[in-house]
Amino acid sequence: MSGYWLILVILLLGGALATLGDRLGFKVGKLKLSVWGLRPKDTASVAAFVTGMVIAGVTVGTILLVDGKVREGLFQLDALKADLEDARSQKQAIRTELATTQQQRIKAEAQLEQLQQQLNLTKTKEQSAKRNQLLAQQKLVTLQGQVTVMQQRSRATTRQATQAQSQVVQARRNLSHAQILVAKLKKQELNLRQQQNQLLASNQNLGKSLDLSRRELSRLDTRNQELIAGVVDLRERSVIITAKEVLATGLMRGGLSLTQHRTLLENLLAGAELEARKRGSVTYEKTNRAVLIYPKEVDRILDLLAQNPQQEKIIQIRAALNVLKDEPVLTYGTVITNAILFDRGEIMASREIALPQDPEKLTTVFAQLLQQASTRARSEGILPSGDGKIGSFPADPEAYSQLLASLQKYHGSVVVQAVTADSIYTSGPLMLSILVLQNGKVLAQAT
């Protein structure tokens, strides 16, 4: 509702409630009613006061009912402000942390550059000091030569000799200062070299990490080549048994003892052994058997058989993994209660067709109907036989041929049903009958 309509509704409600309050106060005053022992005049004032409260309550209630933003602002304003302030504080903290990180990075880069400049400056100073030292030594040698010459020429030139001697002393002092400066510069150079060695060590550690990564990559490449070789080998060798494929199935009646269960299980494993060897599996050298099963798995199967011992159960021996030719088979067992899935006469699939039709078309219709019934039976948990089938139809080909022939004489719409011929258990097989009905009457059937 827009704001204009909301204002109009509030004005109309206020005017209506005010008129109603005025009428109510007028009638209360006119009838001289008294509430809680008050005078009629005071009672009328109370009625007017209550009417004003109702007007305010209706106005506020209408605004809160119509406008969700007003409700949110009135009842959740403090929470929203707190959330907003918290978000701003987190944002400011993140900005501060980011700025600090950037400053630290800039400072580290500046320190690295400063160290490099100091190293270059130190090298320059060291070279300059060495040149000064060399010049001072050369000057000292020259002055010493001059002193010797002056001493040989004349002892009278004592003043000149003294000056020359002073110059020699000053040159020696300069040489000493130069040597001290060179020592300081060498020490500073040593510190800079230590820092440089630390940086080189860090770089070497990074290089070692890179080498480890390269070796790991090389190992993965080798593993990849091995896997590729395994895939090639797998392609060259045929898979004779797929994972979870049933090698043997047995029906275990109820009321048997543990010893009987174990004997029947061993017989079932022997049947699986024959099937595996027939497929191309070979024996395992330690057990001399092609079918392998862990003792714990045998104990687990026997424990499942011991539960509800009076119930009839189905045991299946299945392959745990895909098996290639000339390999043994690792197996496991499944235990399923052999319960009734469908009662006799239950409709498994149904379809309406028009007669007459060609026998080939009828055969196609019956095949589709039986496929629907098989799909439903599989979804309910019926177990297939070794060839993957759950039943066969027709059991009597002659009766089926008679059914096709008899349907040629009927006309009109009929209903074809696939019906269970007997009670169907989990172990199967799925036995079906075909019924053809018209107006609820059975025209023909075949089993």
mmCIF file of C-alpha atoms in Angstrom, residues 74-431:
data_model
loop_
_atom_site.group_PDB
_atom_site.id
_atom_site.type_symbol
_atom_site.label_atom_id
_atom_site.label_comp_id
_atom_site.label_asym_id
_atom_site.label_seq_id
_atom_site.Cartn_x
_atom_site.Cartn_y
_atom_site.Cartn_z
ATOM 1 C CA LEU A 74 10.400 0.482 15.690
ATOM 2 C CA PHE A 75 11.380 -2.895 17.194
ATOM 3 C CA GLN A 76 14.789 -3.655 15.646
ATOM 4 C CA LEU A 77 16.328 -0.198 15.264
ATOM 5 C CA ASP A 78 18.793 -0.610 18.135
ATOM 6 C CA ALA A 79 19.892 -4.051 16.893
ATOM 7 C CA LEU A 80 20.329 -2.742 13.348
ATOM 8 C CA LYS A 81 22.341 0.226 14.625
ATOM 9 C CA ALA A 82 24.539 -2.121 16.668
ATOM 10 C CA ASP A 83 25.096 -4.424 13.666
ATOM 11 C CA LEU A 84 25.915 -1.426 11.490
ATOM 12 C CA GLU A 85 28.368 -0.047 14.039
ATOM 13 C CA ASP A 86 29.983 -3.487 14.423
ATOM 14 C CA ALA A 87 30.356 -3.799 10.650
ATOM 15 C CA ARG A 88 31.905 -0.338 10.456
ATOM 16 C CA SER A 89 34.337 -1.202 13.258
ATOM 17 C CA GLN A 90 35.369 -4.428 11.496
ATOM 18 C CA LYS A 91 35.779 -2.555 8.226
ATOM 19 C CA GLN A 92 37.948 0.083 9.903
ATOM 20 C CA ALA A 93 40.025 -2.613 11.647
ATOM 21 C CA ILE A 94 40.597 -4.395 8.351
ATOM 22 C CA ARG A 95 41.615 -1.135 6.688
ATOM 23 C CA THR A 96 44.000 -0.378 9.544
ATOM 24 C CA GLU A 97 45.527 -3.862 9.375
ATOM 25 C CA LEU A 98 45.901 -3.562 5.593
ATOM 26 C CA ALA A 99 47.583 -0.165 5.907
ATOM 27 C CA THR A 100 49.927 -1.524 8.597
ATOM 28 C CA THR A 101 50.851 -4.483 6.399
ATOM 29 C CA GLN A 102 51.543 -2.221 3.450
ATOM 30 C CA GLN A 103 53.690 0.073 5.620
ATOM 31 C CA GLN A 104 55.676 -2.906 6.926
ATOM 32 C CA ARG A 105 56.240 -4.122 3.382
ATOM 33 C CA ILE A 106 57.378 -0.663 2.234
ATOM 34 C CA LYS A 107 59.637 -0.376 5.282
ATOM 35 C CA ALA A 108 61.219 -3.796 4.612
ATOM 36 C CA GLU A 109 61.844 -2.895 0.978
ATOM 37 C CA ALA A 110 63.376 0.433 2.063
ATOM 38 C CA GLN A 111 65.629 -1.340 4.600
ATOM 39 C CA LEU A 112 66.805 -3.768 1.939
ATOM 40 C CA GLU A 113 67.566 -0.916 -0.440
ATOM 41 C CA GLN A 114 69.331 1.009 2.346
ATOM 42 C CA LEU A 115 71.492 -2.026 3.166
ATOM 43 C CA GLN A 116 72.475 -2.306 -0.483
ATOM 44 C CA GLN A 117 73.343 1.392 -0.593
ATOM 45 C CA GLN A 118 75.387 1.090 2.604
ATOM 46 C CA LEU A 119 77.240 -1.878 1.153
ATOM 47 C CA ASN A 120 78.045 0.079 -1.999
ATOM 48 C CA LEU A 121 79.036 3.135 0.069
ATOM 49 C CA THR A 122 81.240 0.983 2.295
ATOM 50 C CA LYS A 123 83.006 -0.463 -0.703
ATOM 51 C CA THR A 124 83.533 3.047 -2.072
ATOM 52 C CA LYS A 125 84.887 4.297 1.267
ATOM 53 C CA GLU A 126 87.147 1.278 1.577
ATOM 54 C CA GLN A 127 88.588 1.886 -1.870
ATOM 55 C CA SER A 128 89.063 5.599 -1.050
ATOM 56 C CA ALA A 129 90.750 4.738 2.264
ATOM 57 C CA LYS A 130 93.074 2.301 0.516
ATOM 58 C CA ARG A 131 93.998 4.973 -2.009
ATOM 59 C CA ASN A 132 94.623 7.460 0.817
ATOM 60 C CA GLN A 133 96.735 4.896 2.632
ATOM 61 C CA LEU A 134 98.769 4.264 -0.505
ATOM 62 C CA LEU A 135 99.229 7.995 -1.085
ATOM 63 C CA ALA A 136 100.216 8.468 2.543
ATOM 64 C CA GLN A 137 102.754 5.650 2.318
ATOM 65 C CA GLN A 138 104.128 7.105 -0.906
ATOM 66 C CA LYS A 139 104.299 10.557 0.679
ATOM 67 C CA LEU A 140 106.009 9.083 3.754
ATOM 68 C CA VAL A 141 108.612 7.413 1.590
ATOM 69 C CA THR A 142 109.154 10.674 -0.282
ATOM 70 C CA LEU A 143 109.481 12.690 2.917
ATOM 71 C CA GLN A 144 111.851 10.169 4.409
ATOM 72 C CA GLY A 145 113.936 10.416 1.244
ATOM 73 C CA GLN A 146 113.856 14.192 1.484
ATOM 74 C CA VAL A 147 114.940 14.036 5.129
ATOM 75 C CA THR A 148 117.822 11.787 4.271
ATOM 76 C CA VAL A 149 118.881 14.043 1.418
ATOM 77 C CA MET A 150 118.550 17.111 3.572
ATOM 78 C CA GLN A 151 120.564 15.489 6.378
ATOM 79 C CA GLN A 152 123.276 14.509 3.934
ATOM 80 C CA ARG A 153 123.431 17.956 2.320
ATOM 81 C CA SER A 154 123.688 20.050 5.373
ATOM 82 C CA ARG A 155 123.210 19.922 9.048
ATOM 83 C CA ALA A 156 122.628 23.642 8.822
ATOM 84 C CA THR A 157 119.222 23.172 7.432
ATOM 85 C CA THR A 158 117.934 21.924 10.804
ATOM 86 C CA ARG A 159 114.817 24.025 10.570
ATOM 87 C CA GLN A 160 113.880 22.448 7.230
ATOM 88 C CA ALA A 161 114.689 19.014 8.568
ATOM 89 C CA THR A 162 112.521 19.649 11.621
ATOM 90 C CA GLN A 163 109.664 20.745 9.413
ATOM 91 C CA ALA A 164 110.143 17.716 7.247
ATOM 92 C CA GLN A 165 110.230 15.573 10.386
ATOM 93 C CA SER A 166 106.970 17.201 11.521
ATOM 94 C CA GLN A 167 105.462 16.445 8.168
ATOM 95 C CA VAL A 168 106.605 12.835 8.514
ATOM 96 C CA VAL A 169 104.972 12.635 11.979
ATOM 97 C CA GLN A 170 101.796 14.180 10.548
ATOM 98 C CA ALA A 171 101.906 11.730 7.640
ATOM 99 C CA ARG A 172 102.251 8.872 10.105
ATOM 100 C CA ARG A 173 99.303 10.192 12.059
ATOM 101 C CA ASN A 174 97.292 10.431 8.844
ATOM 102 C CA LEU A 175 98.345 6.912 8.012
ATOM 103 C CA SER A 176 97.232 5.704 11.463
ATOM 104 C CA HIS A 177 93.872 7.442 11.074
ATOM 105 C CA ALA A 178 93.494 5.901 7.630
ATOM 106 C CA GLN A 179 94.279 2.450 9.045
ATOM 107 C CA ILE A 180 91.678 2.913 11.825
ATOM 108 C CA LEU A 181 89.135 4.046 9.253
ATOM 109 C CA VAL A 182 89.941 1.035 7.078
ATOM 110 C CA ALA A 183 89.461 -1.278 10.098
ATOM 111 C CA LYS A 184 86.060 0.298 10.843
ATOM 112 C CA LEU A 185 85.045 0.002 7.211
ATOM 113 C CA LYS A 186 86.136 -3.644 7.139
ATOM 114 C CA LYS A 187 84.062 -4.356 10.251
ATOM 115 C CA GLN A 188 81.065 -2.621 8.693
ATOM 116 C CA GLU A 189 81.661 -4.557 5.483
ATOM 117 C CA LEU A 190 81.761 -7.788 7.533
ATOM 118 C CA ASN A 191 78.360 -6.975 9.097
ATOM 119 C CA LEU A 192 76.899 -6.209 5.686
ATOM 120 C CA ARG A 193 78.309 -9.456 4.326
ATOM 121 C CA GLN A 194 76.726 -11.357 7.219
ATOM 122 C CA GLN A 195 73.381 -9.802 6.354
ATOM 123 C CA GLN A 196 73.984 -10.666 2.736
ATOM 124 C CA ASN A 197 74.823 -14.267 3.734
ATOM 125 C CA GLN A 198 71.568 -14.462 5.693
ATOM 126 C CA LEU A 199 69.674 -13.326 2.637
ATOM 127 C CA LEU A 200 71.576 -15.879 0.545
ATOM 128 C CA ALA A 201 70.743 -18.612 3.106
ATOM 129 C CA SER A 202 67.071 -17.665 2.924
ATOM 130 C CA ASN A 203 67.308 -17.792 -0.847
ATOM 131 C CA GLN A 204 68.935 -21.248 -0.618
ATOM 132 C CA ASN A 205 66.107 -22.459 1.646
ATOM 133 C CA LEU A 206 63.624 -21.270 -0.931
ATOM 134 C CA GLY A 207 65.672 -23.082 -3.567
ATOM 135 C CA LYS A 208 65.578 -26.269 -1.488
ATOM 136 C CA SER A 209 61.794 -25.969 -1.161
ATOM 137 C CA LEU A 210 61.613 -25.518 -4.917
ATOM 138 C CA ASP A 211 63.791 -28.608 -5.396
ATOM 139 C CA LEU A 212 61.515 -30.605 -3.072
ATOM 140 C CA SER A 213 58.504 -29.458 -5.056
ATOM 141 C CA ARG A 214 60.225 -30.445 -8.275
ATOM 142 C CA ARG A 215 61.098 -33.870 -6.855
ATOM 143 C CA GLU A 216 57.498 -34.314 -5.688
ATOM 144 C CA LEU A 217 56.303 -33.335 -9.170
ATOM 145 C CA SER A 218 58.743 -35.855 -10.642
ATOM 146 C CA ARG A 219 57.413 -38.523 -8.266
ATOM 147 C CA LEU A 220 53.843 -37.715 -9.283
ATOM 148 C CA ASP A 221 54.858 -37.926 -12.936
ATOM 149 C CA THR A 222 56.392 -41.334 -12.273
ATOM 150 C CA ARG A 223 53.220 -42.426 -10.444
ATOM 151 C CA ASN A 224 51.161 -41.127 -13.359
ATOM 152 C CA GLN A 225 53.262 -43.187 -15.772
ATOM 153 C CA GLU A 226 52.771 -46.237 -13.558
ATOM 154 C CA LEU A 227 49.010 -45.657 -13.525
ATOM 155 C CA ILE A 228 49.012 -45.249 -17.303
ATOM 156 C CA ALA A 229 50.955 -48.487 -17.602
ATOM 157 C CA GLY A 230 48.424 -50.147 -15.285
ATOM 158 C CA VAL A 231 45.550 -48.875 -17.416
ATOM 159 C CA VAL A 232 47.266 -50.187 -20.541
ATOM 160 C CA ASP A 233 47.775 -53.533 -18.815
ATOM 161 C CA LEU A 234 44.112 -53.504 -17.720
ATOM 162 C CA ARG A 235 43.017 -52.833 -21.287
ATOM 163 C CA GLU A 236 45.193 -55.647 -22.602
ATOM 164 C CA ARG A 237 43.776 -58.078 -20.055
ATOM 165 C CA SER A 238 40.043 -58.751 -20.067
ATOM 166 C CA VAL A 239 37.797 -58.374 -16.990
ATOM 167 C CA ILE A 240 36.246 -61.776 -16.378
ATOM 168 C CA ILE A 241 34.251 -60.869 -13.238
ATOM 169 C CA THR A 242 32.919 -57.416 -12.341
ATOM 170 C CA ALA A 243 32.645 -55.961 -8.844
ATOM 171 C CA LYS A 244 29.481 -57.042 -6.915
ATOM 172 C CA GLU A 245 28.772 -59.753 -9.509
ATOM 173 C CA VAL A 246 27.048 -62.819 -8.027
ATOM 174 C CA LEU A 247 29.132 -65.999 -8.278
ATOM 175 C CA ALA A 248 26.806 -68.312 -6.339
ATOM 176 C CA THR A 249 23.357 -68.135 -4.724
ATOM 177 C CA GLY A 250 21.934 -70.489 -2.124
ATOM 178 C CA LEU A 251 18.631 -70.814 -0.262
ATOM 179 C CA MET A 252 18.984 -71.487 3.470
ATOM 180 C CA ARG A 253 15.832 -72.868 5.080
ATOM 181 C CA GLY A 254 14.937 -71.958 8.664
ATOM 182 C CA GLY A 255 15.563 -73.948 11.815
ATOM 183 C CA LEU A 256 19.117 -75.071 11.001
ATOM 184 C CA SER A 257 22.022 -75.228 13.455
ATOM 185 C CA LEU A 258 25.299 -73.342 13.281
ATOM 186 C CA THR A 259 27.091 -76.456 11.994
ATOM 187 C CA GLN A 260 24.534 -76.875 9.230
ATOM 188 C CA HIS A 261 24.850 -73.201 8.325
ATOM 189 C CA ARG A 262 28.634 -73.546 8.082
ATOM 190 C CA THR A 263 28.368 -76.701 5.935
ATOM 191 C CA LEU A 264 25.920 -75.106 3.508
ATOM 192 C CA LEU A 265 28.084 -71.974 3.316
ATOM 193 C CA GLU A 266 31.150 -74.081 2.453
ATOM 194 C CA ASN A 267 29.150 -75.819 -0.291
ATOM 195 C CA LEU A 268 28.102 -72.425 -1.629
ATOM 196 C CA LEU A 269 31.732 -71.244 -1.654
ATOM 197 C CA ALA A 270 32.673 -74.446 -3.502
ATOM 198 C CA GLY A 271 30.084 -73.591 -6.156
ATOM 199 C CA ALA A 272 31.537 -70.090 -6.416
ATOM 200 C CA GLU A 273 35.000 -71.668 -6.763
ATOM 201 C CA LEU A 274 33.829 -73.697 -9.770
ATOM 202 C CA GLU A 275 32.215 -70.655 -11.369
ATOM 203 C CA ALA A 276 35.351 -68.514 -10.873
ATOM 204 C CA ARG A 277 37.654 -71.135 -12.385
ATOM 205 C CA LYS A 278 35.257 -71.579 -15.303
ATOM 206 C CA ARG A 279 35.457 -67.789 -15.938
ATOM 207 C CA GLY A 280 39.289 -67.888 -16.074
ATOM 208 C CA SER A 281 40.312 -67.151 -12.475
ATOM 209 C CA VAL A 282 43.367 -68.928 -11.006
ATOM 210 C CA THR A 283 44.170 -70.181 -7.511
ATOM 211 C CA TYR A 284 45.963 -68.147 -4.854
ATOM 212 C CA GLU A 285 49.276 -69.809 -3.981
ATOM 213 C CA LYS A 286 48.815 -69.598 -0.186
ATOM 214 C CA THR A 287 45.272 -71.069 -0.092
ATOM 215 C CA ASN A 288 45.223 -73.041 -3.359
ATOM 216 C CA ARG A 289 41.771 -71.559 -4.044
ATOM 217 C CA ALA A 290 40.510 -69.177 -6.682
ATOM 218 C CA VAL A 291 37.815 -67.740 -4.352
ATOM 219 C CA LEU A 292 39.168 -65.828 -1.354
ATOM 220 C CA ILE A 293 37.049 -64.776 1.623
ATOM 221 C CA TYR A 294 38.205 -63.353 4.959
ATOM 222 C CA PRO A 295 37.435 -65.402 8.108
ATOM 223 C CA LYS A 296 35.788 -62.318 9.637
ATOM 224 C CA GLU A 297 33.464 -62.192 6.629
ATOM 225 C CA VAL A 298 32.517 -65.856 7.180
ATOM 226 C CA ASP A 299 31.771 -65.097 10.846
ATOM 227 C CA ARG A 300 29.664 -62.094 9.810
ATOM 228 C CA ILE A 301 27.593 -64.241 7.416
ATOM 229 C CA LEU A 302 27.058 -66.902 10.098
ATOM 230 C CA ASP A 303 25.957 -64.213 12.603
ATOM 231 C CA LEU A 304 23.393 -62.907 10.090
ATOM 232 C CA LEU A 305 22.085 -66.458 9.555
ATOM 233 C CA ALA A 306 21.768 -66.922 13.327
ATOM 234 C CA GLN A 307 19.434 -63.901 13.560
ATOM 235 C CA ASN A 308 15.779 -64.992 13.333
ATOM 236 C CA PRO A 309 16.857 -68.603 12.678
ATOM 237 C CA GLN A 310 13.324 -69.743 11.755
ATOM 238 C CA GLN A 311 13.212 -67.473 8.687
ATOM 239 C CA GLU A 312 14.255 -68.730 5.280
ATOM 240 C CA LYS A 313 17.242 -66.768 3.953
ATOM 241 C CA ILE A 314 19.110 -66.280 0.689
ATOM 242 C CA ILE A 315 22.914 -66.198 0.606
ATOM 243 C CA GLN A 316 24.812 -64.674 -2.311
ATOM 244 C CA ILE A 317 28.577 -64.862 -2.817
ATOM 245 C CA ARG A 318 29.684 -61.705 -4.691
ATOM 246 C CA ALA A 319 32.987 -60.433 -6.091
ATOM 247 C CA ALA A 320 34.430 -57.535 -4.080
ATOM 248 C CA LEU A 321 36.448 -56.070 -6.995
ATOM 249 C CA ASN A 322 36.824 -56.336 -10.744
ATOM 250 C CA VAL A 323 38.822 -59.486 -11.524
ATOM 251 C CA LEU A 324 41.144 -59.859 -14.504
ATOM 252 C CA LYS A 325 41.996 -63.093 -16.170
ATOM 253 C CA ASP A 326 44.527 -65.269 -14.274
ATOM 254 C CA GLU A 327 43.734 -63.555 -10.951
ATOM 255 C CA PRO A 328 42.002 -64.910 -7.803
ATOM 256 C CA VAL A 329 38.628 -63.496 -6.686
ATOM 257 C CA LEU A 330 38.163 -61.652 -3.371
ATOM 258 C CA THR A 331 34.538 -62.212 -2.307
ATOM 259 C CA TYR A 332 32.003 -61.214 0.324
ATOM 260 C CA GLY A 333 28.526 -62.438 1.186
ATOM 261 C CA THR A 334 25.048 -60.932 1.359
ATOM 262 C CA VAL A 335 22.200 -62.416 3.417
ATOM 263 C CA ILE A 336 18.614 -61.554 2.460
ATOM 264 C CA THR A 337 15.376 -62.779 4.072
ATOM 265 C CA ASN A 338 13.339 -64.811 1.591
ATOM 266 C CA ALA A 339 10.011 -63.029 2.123
ATOM 267 C CA ILE A 340 6.845 -63.032 0.036
ATOM 268 C CA LEU A 341 6.953 -60.020 -2.293
ATOM 269 C CA PHE A 342 3.702 -60.622 -4.229
ATOM 270 C CA ASP A 343 0.683 -62.798 -3.453
ATOM 271 C CA ARG A 344 -0.884 -65.081 -6.005
ATOM 272 C CA GLY A 345 -3.136 -63.292 -8.458
ATOM 273 C CA GLU A 346 -1.611 -59.834 -7.935
ATOM 274 C CA ILE A 347 -1.744 -57.624 -11.024
ATOM 275 C CA MET A 348 1.830 -56.670 -11.952
ATOM 276 C CA ALA A 349 1.050 -54.677 -15.115
ATOM 277 C CA SER A 350 -2.004 -53.785 -17.155
ATOM 278 C CA ARG A 351 -2.749 -52.296 -20.569
ATOM 279 C CA GLU A 352 -5.804 -51.610 -22.718
ATOM 280 C CA ILE A 353 -5.706 -52.540 -26.412
ATOM 281 C CA ALA A 354 -8.150 -52.896 -29.294
ATOM 282 C CA LEU A 355 -8.839 -56.247 -31.018
ATOM 283 C CA PRO A 356 -8.277 -57.717 -33.517
ATOM 284 C CA GLN A 357 -4.533 -57.180 -34.020
ATOM 285 C CA ASP A 358 -1.769 -59.039 -35.851
ATOM 286 C CA PRO A 359 -0.023 -61.733 -33.796
ATOM 287 C CA GLU A 360 3.278 -59.857 -34.147
ATOM 288 C CA LYS A 361 1.766 -56.690 -32.668
ATOM 289 C CA LEU A 362 0.193 -58.716 -29.874
ATOM 290 C CA THR A 363 3.549 -60.336 -29.178
ATOM 291 C CA THR A 364 5.097 -56.845 -28.909
ATOM 292 C CA VAL A 365 2.316 -55.732 -26.507
ATOM 293 C CA PHE A 366 2.811 -58.831 -24.317
ATOM 294 C CA ALA A 367 6.591 -58.290 -24.287
ATOM 295 C CA GLN A 368 6.171 -54.668 -23.141
ATOM 296 C CA LEU A 369 3.701 -55.782 -20.467
ATOM 297 C CA LEU A 370 6.078 -58.453 -19.171
ATOM 298 C CA GLN A 371 8.928 -55.910 -19.165
ATOM 299 C CA GLN A 372 6.849 -53.575 -16.960
ATOM 300 C CA ALA A 373 6.117 -56.469 -14.600
ATOM 301 C CA SER A 374 9.823 -57.406 -14.447
ATOM 302 C CA THR A 375 10.830 -53.815 -13.720
ATOM 303 C CA ARG A 376 8.365 -53.640 -10.832
ATOM 304 C CA ALA A 377 9.554 -56.990 -9.449
ATOM 305 C CA ARG A 378 13.201 -55.837 -9.568
ATOM 306 C CA SER A 379 12.304 -52.599 -7.777
ATOM 307 C CA GLU A 380 10.606 -54.623 -5.008
ATOM 308 C CA GLY A 381 13.805 -56.678 -4.477
ATOM 309 C CA ILE A 382 13.400 -59.951 -6.347
ATOM 310 C CA LEU A 383 16.792 -61.582 -6.978
ATOM 311 C CA PRO A 384 17.867 -62.514 -10.511
ATOM 312 C CA SER A 385 19.291 -65.896 -11.387
ATOM 313 C CA GLY A 386 22.855 -66.498 -12.555
ATOM 314 C CA ASP A 387 22.036 -65.359 -16.111
ATOM 315 C CA GLY A 388 20.538 -62.095 -14.820
ATOM 316 C CA LYS A 389 16.906 -63.072 -15.463
ATOM 317 C CA ILE A 390 14.136 -63.110 -12.854
ATOM 318 C CA GLY A 391 11.781 -65.446 -14.722
ATOM 319 C CA SER A 392 10.713 -66.581 -18.149
ATOM 320 C CA PHE A 393 7.507 -66.464 -20.176
ATOM 321 C CA PRO A 394 5.743 -68.323 -21.524
ATOM 322 C CA ALA A 395 6.291 -71.478 -19.520
ATOM 323 C CA ASP A 396 4.018 -73.308 -21.939
ATOM 324 C CA PRO A 397 4.716 -72.117 -25.550
ATOM 325 C CA GLU A 398 1.745 -74.091 -26.872
ATOM 326 C CA ALA A 399 -0.680 -72.313 -24.533
ATOM 327 C CA TYR A 400 0.793 -68.974 -25.608
ATOM 328 C CA SER A 401 0.295 -69.834 -29.284
ATOM 329 C CA GLN A 402 -3.309 -70.804 -28.571
ATOM 330 C CA LEU A 403 -3.809 -67.453 -26.798
ATOM 331 C CA LEU A 404 -2.596 -65.508 -29.848
ATOM 332 C CA ALA A 405 -4.841 -67.556 -32.137
ATOM 333 C CA SER A 406 -7.923 -67.219 -29.923
ATOM 334 C CA LEU A 407 -7.658 -63.436 -29.710
ATOM 335 C CA GLN A 408 -8.164 -63.100 -33.482
ATOM 336 C CA LYS A 409 -11.887 -63.822 -33.143
ATOM 337 C CA TYR A 410 -12.585 -61.062 -30.601
ATOM 338 C CA HIS A 411 -13.390 -57.427 -31.402
ATOM 339 C CA GLY A 412 -13.411 -54.229 -29.398
ATOM 340 C CA SER A 413 -11.452 -52.862 -26.471
ATOM 341 C CA VAL A 414 -9.926 -55.372 -24.038
ATOM 342 C CA VAL A 415 -7.651 -55.171 -20.987
ATOM 343 C CA VAL A 416 -4.491 -57.278 -20.955
ATOM 344 C CA GLN A 417 -3.043 -58.024 -17.485
ATOM 345 C CA ALA A 418 0.176 -59.656 -16.276
ATOM 346 C CA VAL A 419 -0.832 -61.511 -13.080
ATOM 347 C CA THR A 420 1.301 -63.563 -10.673
ATOM 348 C CA ALA A 421 0.652 -67.279 -11.185
ATOM 349 C CA ASP A 422 1.710 -68.089 -7.611
ATOM 350 C CA SER A 423 3.152 -66.407 -4.523
ATOM 351 C CA ILE A 424 6.441 -64.724 -5.484
ATOM 352 C CA TYR A 425 9.337 -64.810 -3.002
ATOM 353 C CA THR A 426 12.522 -62.753 -2.907
ATOM 354 C CA SER A 427 14.449 -65.699 -4.347
ATOM 355 C CA GLY A 428 12.145 -65.763 -7.404
ATOM 356 C CA PRO A 429 11.426 -66.769 -10.047
ATOM 357 C CA LEU A 430 8.763 -64.394 -11.323
ATOM 358 C CA MET A 431 5.949 -66.620 -12.655
#
